[in-house]
Amino acid sequence: MSNEGEGAVSAVNQDEFLSEAKEFFEVNRKAIIQSMSGENRVVHVDFDEFSAHSPELAENLIERPEETVQLLEVSLEELEWAPNDARVRFISLPKGQELYIRNIRSRHLGKMITIEGIVRQASEVRPLVTNAKFECPSCGTIISVLQIDKKFKEPTRCSCGRRGGFKEISKDMVDAQVITIEEASDNLHGGEQPKRMTIFLKEDLVDPTMEMRTTPGSRVKIVGILKEIAISSSSGAMLTRFDLAIESNNIIPLEESFEDIDIDEEDERAIKELAGSPDFMKKMVDSIAPSIWGHRNVKTALAFQLFGGVKKQRSDGTKMRGDVHVLLVGDPGVAKSVMLGFIAGVAPKARYVSGKSASAAGLTAAVVKDDVLKGWGLEAGAIVLANKGIVC
């Protein structure tokens, strides 16, 4: 008796959820239609607006994200004005769900969370089977098998009693990519090593238009569901230890390029005023590593490097780059590293490397084997990560 009652309640709940979700989309109809252009079938949802409309739905999204996102997509299907097969992507989550990679634990499994970091590695985009249909040669029944695991699954038996030997008719495929994210160095204390996390991207998240977001070196925010991945030993036996990965619901770029930086009138006035002062160069040199006395020539060179030169094109078409390179050579203890550290902290996009990671592969890029999609991927080095910035 009690079981039947529970089933009925969940069915009622589902209908309530669908009507509430439809109501939410109807209220925000104008904004949703504006955000969708051409082939775009993605509906972006702000969590604050979502929870203000229905706290119950918002709580469900955190605790049971897969079911809730599925319900939201079903409710969109039922609306006449919404595109077919639309995808719901969240652009924000509450503060409590924003985690550092190092703080992720087993209690977060199956929950919707947000992490930030720098893309270190990206695999190639490859098709992934999500569903396969088979035909039974004996009775002609069509059997659908959802492909959730890594291995391709065939049906074990048919309703007519036949086992094995089924004929594959069709496969549903989506594009998929795996990226590795590393914690940003500004969140680390002392000698901590940055932790990494594997992220699965599929469907619209791997479109060519999204490629700028997932190139190694980009700083991104990931909204997704934390999943466990089974690890098998060399003999093929399953281990009791599991690995973690995030199935991404959305990927949001965090980095502004120099062109994206907005300067208001007050900033512009201050910059022009400073540029017009006769002792501008002295002020600049004095502001670089003020804790170090002297070394004015060195500081002048570093100031020039921070500003960079002007790219020139000669009459015969050859181009001269405007980047300035500085090599500091000197005895130990003359504050070379302190100056480098200061520059790395001041420049908008900078990487500071020393010792082991300053090898050829550590600076440029290394080719590494991708264990998840079984291909090869590029792992970006310091120079790639600091593109359009400064490497110390």
Short mmCIF file of N, CA and C in Angstrom, two decimals, residues 1-9:
data_model
loop_
_atom_site.label_atom_id
_atom_site.label_comp_id
_atom_site.label_asym_id
_atom_site.label_seq_id
_atom_site.Cartn_x
_atom_site.Cartn_y
_atom_site.Cartn_z
N MET A 1 0.83 -1.21 0.00
CA MET A 1 0.00 0.00 0.00
C MET A 1 0.87 1.26 0.00
N SER A 2 1.84 1.28 0.95
CA SER A 2 2.65 2.49 1.11
C SER A 2 3.44 2.78 -0.17
N ASN A 3 3.91 1.73 -0.83
CA ASN A 3 4.68 1.93 -2.06
C ASN A 3 3.86 2.60 -3.14
N GLU A 4 2.56 2.11 -3.27
CA GLU A 4 1.69 2.70 -4.29
C GLU A 4 1.51 4.19 -4.03
N GLY A 5 1.28 4.51 -2.74
CA GLY A 5 1.07 5.91 -2.36
C GLY A 5 2.26 6.77 -2.74
N GLU A 6 3.50 6.25 -2.49
CA GLU A 6 4.71 7.01 -2.80
C GLU A 6 4.81 7.27 -4.30
N GLY A 7 4.45 6.21 -5.10
CA GLY A 7 4.52 6.36 -6.55
C GLY A 7 3.56 7.43 -7.03
N ALA A 8 2.34 7.43 -6.44
CA ALA A 8 1.35 8.42 -6.84
C ALA A 8 1.81 9.83 -6.52
N VAL A 9 2.43 9.97 -5.31
CA VAL A 9 2.91 11.29 -4.90
C VAL A 9 3.96 11.79 -5.87
#
